Short mmCIF file of C-alpha atoms and ligand atoms in Angstrom, two decimals:
data_model
loop_
_atom_site.label_atom_id
_atom_site.label_comp_id
_atom_site.label_asym_id
_atom_site.label_seq_id
_atom_site.Cartn_x
_atom_site.Cartn_y
_atom_site.Cartn_z
CA MET A 1 -0.27 0.21 -0.12
CA ILE A 2 2.87 2.34 0.91
CA ARG A 3 4.58 1.59 -2.18
CA LYS A 4 1.71 2.04 -4.36
CA SER A 5 1.17 5.68 -3.01
CA ILE A 6 4.63 6.36 -3.57
CA LEU A 7 4.48 5.35 -6.94
CA LEU A 8 1.51 7.50 -7.83
CA ALA A 9 3.31 10.29 -6.07
CA VAL A 10 6.17 9.52 -8.71
CA LEU A 11 3.83 9.19 -11.53
CA LEU A 12 1.63 12.56 -10.41
CA ALA A 13 5.33 14.73 -10.37
CA VAL A 14 6.24 13.13 -13.60
CA LEU A 15 2.80 14.25 -15.07
CA ALA A 16 2.89 17.67 -13.38
CA THR A 17 6.60 18.37 -15.15
CA ALA A 18 5.10 17.33 -18.40
CA GLN A 19 2.40 19.72 -17.83
CA GLU A 20 4.04 22.59 -16.32
CA PRO A 21 7.14 23.13 -18.53
CA ARG A 22 10.06 23.46 -16.38
CA THR A 23 12.07 26.97 -16.14
CA GLY A 24 15.85 27.34 -15.73
CA PRO A 25 19.02 26.06 -17.34
CA ALA A 26 18.26 22.63 -16.66
CA CYS A 27 16.17 21.61 -20.04
CA PRO A 28 17.74 18.66 -21.62
CA GLN A 29 15.85 19.25 -24.84
CA CYS A 30 17.44 22.57 -25.68
CA ASN A 31 20.50 22.55 -23.24
CA GLY A 32 18.87 25.26 -21.42
CA ARG A 33 18.92 27.92 -24.16
CA GLY A 34 14.94 28.01 -24.37
CA GLU A 35 15.00 27.27 -28.04
CA THR A 36 16.81 25.39 -30.74
CA ASP A 37 17.91 26.22 -34.14
CA CYS A 38 15.28 26.06 -36.97
CA THR A 39 16.27 23.22 -39.02
CA ARG A 40 14.21 24.29 -42.24
CA HIS A 41 17.38 25.93 -43.83
CA ARG A 42 18.65 23.37 -46.31
CA ASP A 43 20.05 25.30 -49.01
CA VAL A 44 21.43 28.07 -47.10
CA ASP A 45 22.56 26.62 -43.74
CA VAL A 46 21.35 28.58 -40.61
CA GLU A 47 25.12 29.67 -39.79
CA ARG A 48 25.01 31.29 -42.96
CA GLU A 49 21.69 33.08 -42.20
CA HIS A 50 23.37 34.17 -38.80
CA ALA A 51 25.77 36.23 -40.51
CA VAL A 52 23.50 38.26 -42.45
CA GLU A 53 21.06 41.02 -40.81
CA HIS A 54 17.79 39.87 -42.77
CA CYS A 55 16.99 37.42 -45.56
CA SER A 56 13.87 37.61 -47.49
CA VAL A 57 13.80 33.54 -47.77
CA ALA A 58 14.42 33.06 -44.23
CA THR A 59 12.02 35.79 -43.25
CA ARG A 60 9.49 33.69 -45.20
CA CYS A 61 10.46 30.45 -43.31
CA ARG A 62 7.13 28.56 -41.91
CA SER A 63 8.82 27.17 -39.09
CA CYS A 64 10.44 30.35 -37.72
CA ALA A 65 9.90 33.47 -39.66
CA GLY A 66 13.27 34.87 -39.73
CA ALA A 67 13.92 34.42 -36.21
CA LEU A 68 16.17 31.27 -36.81
CA THR A 69 15.21 29.41 -33.81
CA VAL A 70 12.11 27.72 -32.48
CA ASP A 71 10.59 28.00 -29.22
CA CYS A 72 11.58 24.51 -27.17
CA LYS A 73 8.58 23.29 -26.14
CA ALA A 74 9.89 21.58 -23.12
CA CYS A 75 10.79 24.33 -21.04
CA ARG A 76 9.79 28.16 -20.83
CA ASN A 77 12.17 30.96 -21.14
CA GLU A 78 10.34 34.20 -21.34
CA VAL A 79 13.21 36.34 -22.05
CA VAL A 80 14.38 34.29 -25.02
CA GLU A 81 10.88 33.84 -26.24
CA ALA A 82 10.39 37.59 -26.18
CA ALA A 83 13.80 37.99 -28.05
CA ALA A 84 12.72 35.59 -30.66
CA ALA A 85 9.44 37.74 -31.22
CA ALA A 86 11.18 40.86 -31.63
CA ARG A 87 13.43 39.03 -34.04
CA ARG A 88 10.20 37.94 -36.05
CA GLU A 89 8.60 41.21 -35.67
CA ALA A 90 11.75 42.89 -37.39
CA ALA A 91 12.05 40.59 -40.38
CA ALA A 92 8.62 41.10 -40.89
CA ALA A 93 8.81 44.51 -40.87
CA TRP A 94 11.73 44.90 -42.82
CA LEU A 95 10.44 42.70 -45.58
CA ALA A 96 7.33 44.59 -45.84
CA ALA A 97 9.22 47.71 -46.35
CA ARG A 98 11.43 46.25 -49.06
CA HIS A 99 8.21 45.11 -50.94
CA ALA A 100 6.38 48.42 -50.35
CA GLU A 101 9.59 50.01 -52.04
CA PHE A 102 10.38 47.65 -54.74
CA ASP A 103 7.24 45.21 -55.99
CA ARG A 104 5.40 47.74 -58.03
CA HIS A 105 8.47 48.49 -60.22
CA LEU A 106 9.84 44.84 -60.81
CA VAL A 107 8.58 42.72 -63.71
CA LYS A 108 8.17 39.50 -61.48
CA ALA A 109 8.60 40.61 -57.80
CA ALA A 110 8.08 37.14 -56.99
CA GLU A 111 11.38 36.04 -58.31
CA VAL A 112 13.40 39.04 -56.51
CA GLU A 113 14.82 38.41 -52.95
CA TYR A 114 16.35 40.71 -50.51
CA LEU A 115 19.33 40.60 -48.04
CA ASP A 116 20.77 42.98 -45.64
CA THR A 117 24.48 41.98 -44.55
CA PRO A 118 25.96 44.22 -42.03
CA HIS A 119 27.34 46.56 -44.65
CA ALA A 120 25.31 46.17 -47.83
CA GLN A 121 21.64 46.18 -49.08
CA LEU A 122 20.87 43.64 -51.77
CA VAL A 123 17.98 43.58 -54.08
CA PHE A 124 18.58 40.31 -55.84
CA GLY A 125 17.03 39.18 -58.98
CA LEU A 126 19.80 37.25 -60.78
CA ASP A 127 18.83 33.60 -61.87
CA ASP A 128 19.75 30.32 -60.86
CA THR A 129 23.35 29.48 -61.98
CA ARG A 130 26.40 27.06 -62.18
CA ILE A 131 29.78 27.60 -60.47
CA GLY A 132 31.90 24.97 -61.94
CA ARG A 133 29.76 21.74 -61.47
CA THR A 134 27.75 22.89 -58.76
CA ARG A 135 24.11 24.34 -59.59
CA ILE A 136 23.56 27.35 -57.21
CA GLY A 137 19.86 28.80 -56.60
CA ARG A 138 19.04 32.30 -56.50
CA HIS A 139 18.83 32.19 -52.46
CA GLU A 140 22.23 30.71 -52.22
CA ARG A 141 23.69 32.84 -55.18
CA MET A 142 22.17 35.99 -53.14
CA HIS A 143 24.00 34.91 -49.94
CA LEU A 144 27.32 34.24 -52.19
CA TYR A 145 27.14 37.88 -53.24
CA GLY A 146 26.46 39.32 -49.80
CA GLU A 147 29.70 37.28 -48.62
CA ARG A 148 31.64 38.29 -51.25
CA VAL A 149 30.86 42.06 -50.53
CA GLU A 150 31.23 41.87 -47.03
CA ALA A 151 34.72 39.82 -48.11
CA LEU A 152 35.76 42.84 -50.76
CA ARG A 153 35.23 45.63 -48.04
CA VAL A 154 37.54 43.59 -45.61
CA ARG A 155 40.16 43.25 -48.68
CA PHE A 156 39.80 47.00 -49.30
CA MET A 157 40.57 47.91 -45.53
CA GLU A 158 43.70 45.43 -45.48
CA ALA A 159 44.98 46.39 -49.02
CA LEU A 160 45.00 50.15 -47.82
CA GLU A 161 45.61 49.72 -44.12
CA LEU A 162 42.06 51.11 -42.68
CA ASP A 163 40.34 50.47 -39.93
CA GLU A 164 36.53 51.01 -39.48
CA SER A 165 37.15 54.99 -38.99
CA ALA A 166 37.88 55.14 -42.63
CA PHE A 167 34.13 55.09 -43.23
CA PRO A 168 31.85 57.56 -41.68
CA PRO A 169 29.04 56.58 -39.37
CA ALA A 170 25.27 57.01 -40.62
CA SER A 171 24.24 60.40 -40.09
CA ASP A 172 21.49 62.76 -42.08
CA ASP A 173 24.36 63.71 -44.47
CA VAL A 174 25.76 60.19 -44.98
CA ASP A 175 24.52 56.81 -45.75
CA PRO A 176 27.22 54.17 -45.29
CA ILE A 177 25.69 51.34 -46.53
CA LEU A 178 26.14 49.95 -49.93
CA HIS A 179 22.68 49.88 -51.98
CA LEU A 180 23.36 47.07 -54.51
CA CYS A 181 20.59 45.51 -57.20
CA LEU A 182 21.25 42.73 -59.31
CA PHE A 183 18.83 41.84 -61.70
CA SER A 184 18.51 39.07 -64.77
CA ASP A 185 15.87 41.27 -66.38
CA PRO A 186 17.02 44.23 -67.91
CA ARG A 187 13.84 45.70 -67.58
CA ASP A 188 14.11 45.57 -63.67
CA GLN A 189 17.08 47.58 -64.02
CA LEU A 190 15.75 50.24 -66.10
CA ALA A 191 12.90 50.57 -63.87
CA VAL A 192 15.00 50.11 -60.20
CA GLY A 193 18.44 51.85 -61.57
CA PRO A 194 17.21 55.36 -61.82
CA ARG A 195 15.34 54.97 -58.29
CA VAL A 196 18.25 53.75 -56.34
CA THR A 197 20.74 55.90 -57.88
CA GLY A 198 18.73 58.93 -58.74
CA ILE A 199 20.40 58.91 -62.27
CA GLY A 200 18.47 58.38 -65.46
CA THR A 201 19.87 55.77 -67.58
CA GLN A 202 19.10 53.57 -70.42
CA GLY A 203 22.25 51.12 -69.55
CA ALA A 204 22.82 47.82 -68.14
CA SER A 205 24.60 49.24 -65.29
CA VAL A 206 24.41 52.70 -63.15
CA LYS A 207 26.25 53.95 -59.96
CA LEU A 208 25.92 56.56 -57.50
CA MET A 209 28.82 57.52 -55.37
CA GLY A 210 29.84 59.51 -52.42
CA THR A 211 27.54 60.31 -49.30
CA ARG A 212 24.98 57.77 -50.84
CA MET A 213 26.68 54.35 -52.55
CA ALA A 214 24.46 52.68 -55.14
CA TRP A 215 24.90 50.09 -57.92
CA SER A 216 22.09 48.48 -59.97
CA MET A 217 22.89 46.17 -62.91
CA ALA A 218 21.30 43.75 -64.97
CA GLN A 219 23.50 40.85 -66.50
CA ASP A 220 24.45 41.21 -70.11
CA PRO A 221 24.57 37.74 -71.12
CA ARG A 222 26.72 39.27 -74.21
CA VAL A 223 29.19 40.35 -71.87
CA GLN A 224 28.80 38.62 -68.69
CA ARG A 225 28.65 34.98 -69.82
CA ASP A 226 29.02 33.33 -66.33
CA ASP A 227 28.95 33.90 -62.65
CA THR A 228 32.71 34.93 -62.56
CA ASP A 229 32.06 37.71 -65.05
CA VAL A 230 29.10 39.07 -62.85
CA TYR A 231 31.39 38.81 -59.82
CA ARG A 232 34.19 40.73 -61.54
CA SER A 233 31.73 43.55 -62.37
CA MET A 234 30.42 43.59 -58.90
CA VAL A 235 34.24 43.62 -57.47
CA HIS A 236 35.13 46.53 -59.82
CA ASN A 237 31.91 48.53 -59.05
CA VAL A 238 31.87 48.25 -55.52
CA SER A 239 35.29 49.22 -55.14
CA HIS A 240 34.50 52.42 -56.94
CA LEU A 241 31.72 52.74 -54.04
CA LEU A 242 34.06 51.66 -51.35
CA LEU A 243 36.56 54.39 -52.46
CA SER A 244 34.05 57.15 -52.84
CA GLY A 245 32.77 56.00 -49.20
CA MET A 246 35.91 56.39 -47.31
CA GLU A 247 36.74 59.94 -45.51
CA PRO A 248 36.79 62.49 -46.96
CA VAL A 249 33.64 61.24 -48.81
CA CYS A 250 33.29 62.20 -52.32
CA TRP A 251 33.52 60.85 -55.77
CA ILE A 252 36.88 61.79 -57.41
CA GLY A 253 36.27 60.34 -61.04
CA ASN A 254 34.76 64.04 -62.06
CA ARG A 255 37.34 65.85 -60.69
CA GLY A 256 40.08 65.11 -62.73
CA HIS A 257 41.39 62.19 -60.96
CA GLY A 258 39.86 59.46 -63.31
CA TRP A 259 42.79 57.38 -63.21
CA ILE A 260 42.89 56.88 -59.61
CA ASP A 261 39.16 56.15 -59.43
CA GLU A 262 39.40 53.86 -62.16
CA GLY A 263 42.90 52.55 -61.18
CA VAL A 264 41.39 51.45 -57.94
CA ALA A 265 38.48 49.87 -59.12
CA HIS A 266 40.46 47.49 -61.72
CA TRP A 267 43.42 46.78 -59.04
CA PHE A 268 40.71 45.11 -56.56
CA GLU A 269 38.86 43.60 -59.92
CA TYR A 270 42.15 42.26 -61.13
CA TYR A 271 43.50 40.80 -57.89
CA VAL A 272 40.41 39.48 -56.17
CA VAL A 273 38.63 37.68 -58.91
CA ASP A 274 40.80 35.93 -61.61
CA GLN A 275 43.87 38.35 -62.49
CA THR A 276 42.09 39.96 -65.58
CA CYS A 277 40.09 43.08 -66.00
CA ALA A 278 36.88 43.41 -68.35
CA ASN A 279 34.81 46.48 -66.58
CA PHE A 280 34.54 49.92 -68.01
CA CYS A 281 33.03 52.98 -66.82
CA TYR A 282 32.18 54.41 -70.08
CA GLU A 283 28.74 55.97 -70.08
CA GLU A 284 29.00 58.32 -73.24
CA VAL A 285 31.01 56.19 -75.43
CA ALA A 286 29.32 53.37 -77.30
CA LEU A 287 31.43 50.36 -76.47
CA THR A 288 30.65 47.29 -78.56
CA PRO A 289 29.48 44.56 -76.05
CA GLY A 290 32.66 42.59 -74.63
CA THR A 291 35.33 44.98 -75.91
CA ASN A 292 38.65 44.69 -74.02
CA TYR A 293 42.03 45.88 -73.95
CA GLU A 294 44.29 42.77 -74.59
CA HIS A 295 41.55 40.39 -73.42
CA GLY A 296 42.06 41.82 -69.87
CA TYR A 297 45.73 40.70 -69.45
CA TRP A 298 46.98 43.97 -68.33
CA ARG A 299 50.24 43.31 -66.36
CA VAL A 300 51.47 41.38 -69.66
CA ALA A 301 50.07 44.22 -72.00
CA LEU A 302 51.79 46.70 -69.98
CA ARG A 303 55.22 44.93 -70.04
CA GLN A 304 55.09 44.62 -73.84
CA LEU A 305 54.29 48.10 -74.18
CA VAL A 306 57.52 48.80 -72.06
CA GLU A 307 59.37 46.57 -74.26
CA ARG A 308 58.36 48.29 -77.38
CA GLY A 309 58.71 52.13 -76.02
CA GLY A 310 54.73 52.25 -76.34
CA LEU A 311 53.64 53.26 -72.71
CA LEU A 312 51.22 56.26 -72.59
CA LYS A 313 52.23 59.37 -70.84
CA PHE A 314 51.21 60.08 -67.22
CA VAL A 315 51.22 63.84 -67.86
CA ASP A 316 48.88 63.56 -70.67
CA LEU A 317 46.31 61.35 -68.66
CA TYR A 318 46.46 62.15 -64.95
CA GLN A 319 43.86 65.30 -64.86
CA LYS A 320 41.20 63.50 -66.89
CA ASN A 321 37.97 62.22 -65.76
CA SER A 322 36.93 58.62 -65.39
CA ASP A 323 34.72 58.52 -68.64
CA GLU A 324 37.72 60.26 -70.51
CA LEU A 325 40.00 57.34 -70.30
CA ASP A 326 39.68 54.90 -73.17
CA LEU A 327 40.49 51.20 -73.12
CA LYS A 328 44.32 51.56 -73.17
CA ALA A 329 44.37 54.48 -70.74
CA ASN A 330 42.20 51.94 -68.03
CA ALA A 331 44.95 49.76 -68.25
CA HIS A 332 47.80 52.09 -67.81
CA ALA A 333 45.58 53.57 -64.68
CA PHE A 334 45.74 49.90 -63.28
CA GLY A 335 49.33 49.66 -63.44
CA TRP A 336 49.80 53.19 -62.22
CA ILE A 337 47.79 51.99 -59.06
CA ASP A 338 49.44 48.84 -58.83
CA PHE A 339 53.00 50.39 -58.88
CA LEU A 340 52.11 52.95 -56.29
CA ILE A 341 50.58 50.08 -53.80
CA SER A 342 53.15 47.81 -54.72
CA THR A 343 56.04 49.88 -53.92
CA GLN A 344 55.21 51.87 -51.01
CA GLY A 345 52.66 50.07 -49.38
CA GLY A 346 48.64 50.48 -48.64
CA ALA A 347 49.05 53.05 -45.77
CA SER A 348 51.11 55.28 -48.02
CA PHE A 349 48.50 55.19 -50.86
CA ALA A 350 45.38 55.54 -48.35
CA ARG A 351 47.41 58.86 -47.32
CA PHE A 352 47.56 59.68 -51.12
CA LEU A 353 43.96 58.84 -51.66
CA ARG A 354 43.12 61.09 -48.58
CA SER A 355 44.76 64.39 -49.61
CA VAL A 356 43.58 63.86 -53.21
CA LYS A 357 40.00 63.40 -52.22
CA GLY A 358 40.62 66.05 -49.50
CA GLY A 359 41.14 68.80 -52.47
CA ALA A 360 44.68 68.65 -53.22
CA GLU A 361 45.94 68.50 -56.82
CA SER A 362 47.46 65.00 -57.63
CA ARG A 363 50.85 66.14 -58.33
CA ASP A 364 51.16 67.99 -54.83
CA ALA A 365 49.94 64.64 -53.29
CA LEU A 366 52.34 62.40 -55.42
CA ARG A 367 55.31 64.89 -54.15
CA GLU A 368 54.05 64.99 -50.70
CA VAL A 369 53.61 61.12 -50.20
CA TYR A 370 55.97 59.50 -52.86
CA GLY A 371 58.59 62.16 -53.20
CA PHE A 372 58.47 62.65 -57.01
CA GLY A 373 56.00 64.48 -59.61
CA PRO A 374 54.04 63.69 -62.66
CA LEU A 375 57.25 63.83 -64.84
CA GLU A 376 59.16 61.61 -63.24
CA PHE A 377 56.43 59.15 -62.99
CA ASP A 378 56.91 57.13 -66.45
CA GLU A 379 60.58 56.42 -66.18
CA ARG A 380 59.97 54.99 -62.52
CA PHE A 381 56.65 53.18 -63.50
CA ALA A 382 58.64 51.70 -66.73
CA THR A 383 61.55 50.42 -64.55
CA TRP A 384 59.19 48.73 -62.21
CA VAL A 385 57.13 47.23 -64.89
CA ARG A 386 60.40 45.79 -66.49
CA ALA A 387 61.50 44.44 -63.27
CA THR A 388 58.11 42.91 -62.05
CA TYR A 389 55.72 42.24 -64.77
CA PRO A 390 55.29 39.20 -66.92
CA LEU A 391 56.19 39.05 -70.54
CA LYS A 392 53.81 36.33 -71.35
CA ARG A 393 50.50 34.99 -69.87
CA GLY A 394 51.09 32.38 -66.82
CA GLU A 395 54.58 33.60 -66.24
ZN1 LIG B 1 14.44 23.46 -23.59
ZN1 LIG B 2 18.76 33.37 -46.81
ZN1 LIG B 3 13.42 28.70 -40.22
ZN1 LIG B 4 35.15 51.89 -63.19
#
């Protein structure tokens, strides 16, 4: 009889715990977290979702609605539950705002996704693709671009030996976020590009630099045949944005410093992706799609020019704007920037940039930082190219 009542008491206790969720750190279901990771994120795992601020696909997750965690039913943790609810609400409000801003301009709004990373906002309408042998869906490709943009920003800061103080915080005057729109359908670019940049365009790509940084593009299959081509274009254009966005914030490409503006963009394009360049910022000049200079192998091209005595003169070009530089001049701009960064390092180059962006003439900034002027540039450059650039591809 006594045994029976003990058994009953134990049973009642077990039932009580089942009905009344426990509190505190002891829950074995969730190791005391109060929640568990959402397991519905298969094409892009939850770790990659955690690395971004918001993702439209994660926000639509039927299990977590963008919180990335689900409540543990075995325990109660009000703080954790409230935090998850706040994340769901924030994600829903964020996605509603993105839809309100863009849906009515898009040809197929349902095929465009959104991603916010720590330093960029993506409107993403690129199609599925193949990278090597791997098929990549739009959602994963969007994360890939978000990760590439963040990695490029880190690379930019490392190459120029900058820290976060190089970029201004958000204020009424400056928006430090990179606004990037990538589309497959050119009609989306024509409708959205002018809205995000404030610049009217009929082109496949448009960008705004300075106190607001925005780039919008549609993949042109004649020029950008695969994902590497799109990636290279992104690196070129986002490098322009980052250069404009570092203090003092301004675009120097229309202030007679086109060689610096284009040279920096080409430098990252060349070294971050696959050691070729293919992107030109001509808005005015009708360029046959896919036109390049020496197939983008610019180190070899410049070395061969040195051997033939055919280098362009620095003094003829260094006061032109970005859109006044032709293909060959773009290749020189790349080489000139490569020369400055390689011989004196990133910190010196950043000092040179700050001086020019602050309004100094580049001849004065050159003399101040590098100790020589425009007339002495060509000979030093040619000597360095002969010593470092290869004569043939693959060397
Ligand atoms: Zn639990
Ligand atoms: Zn996602
Ligand atoms: Zn989920
Ligand atoms: Zn450019």
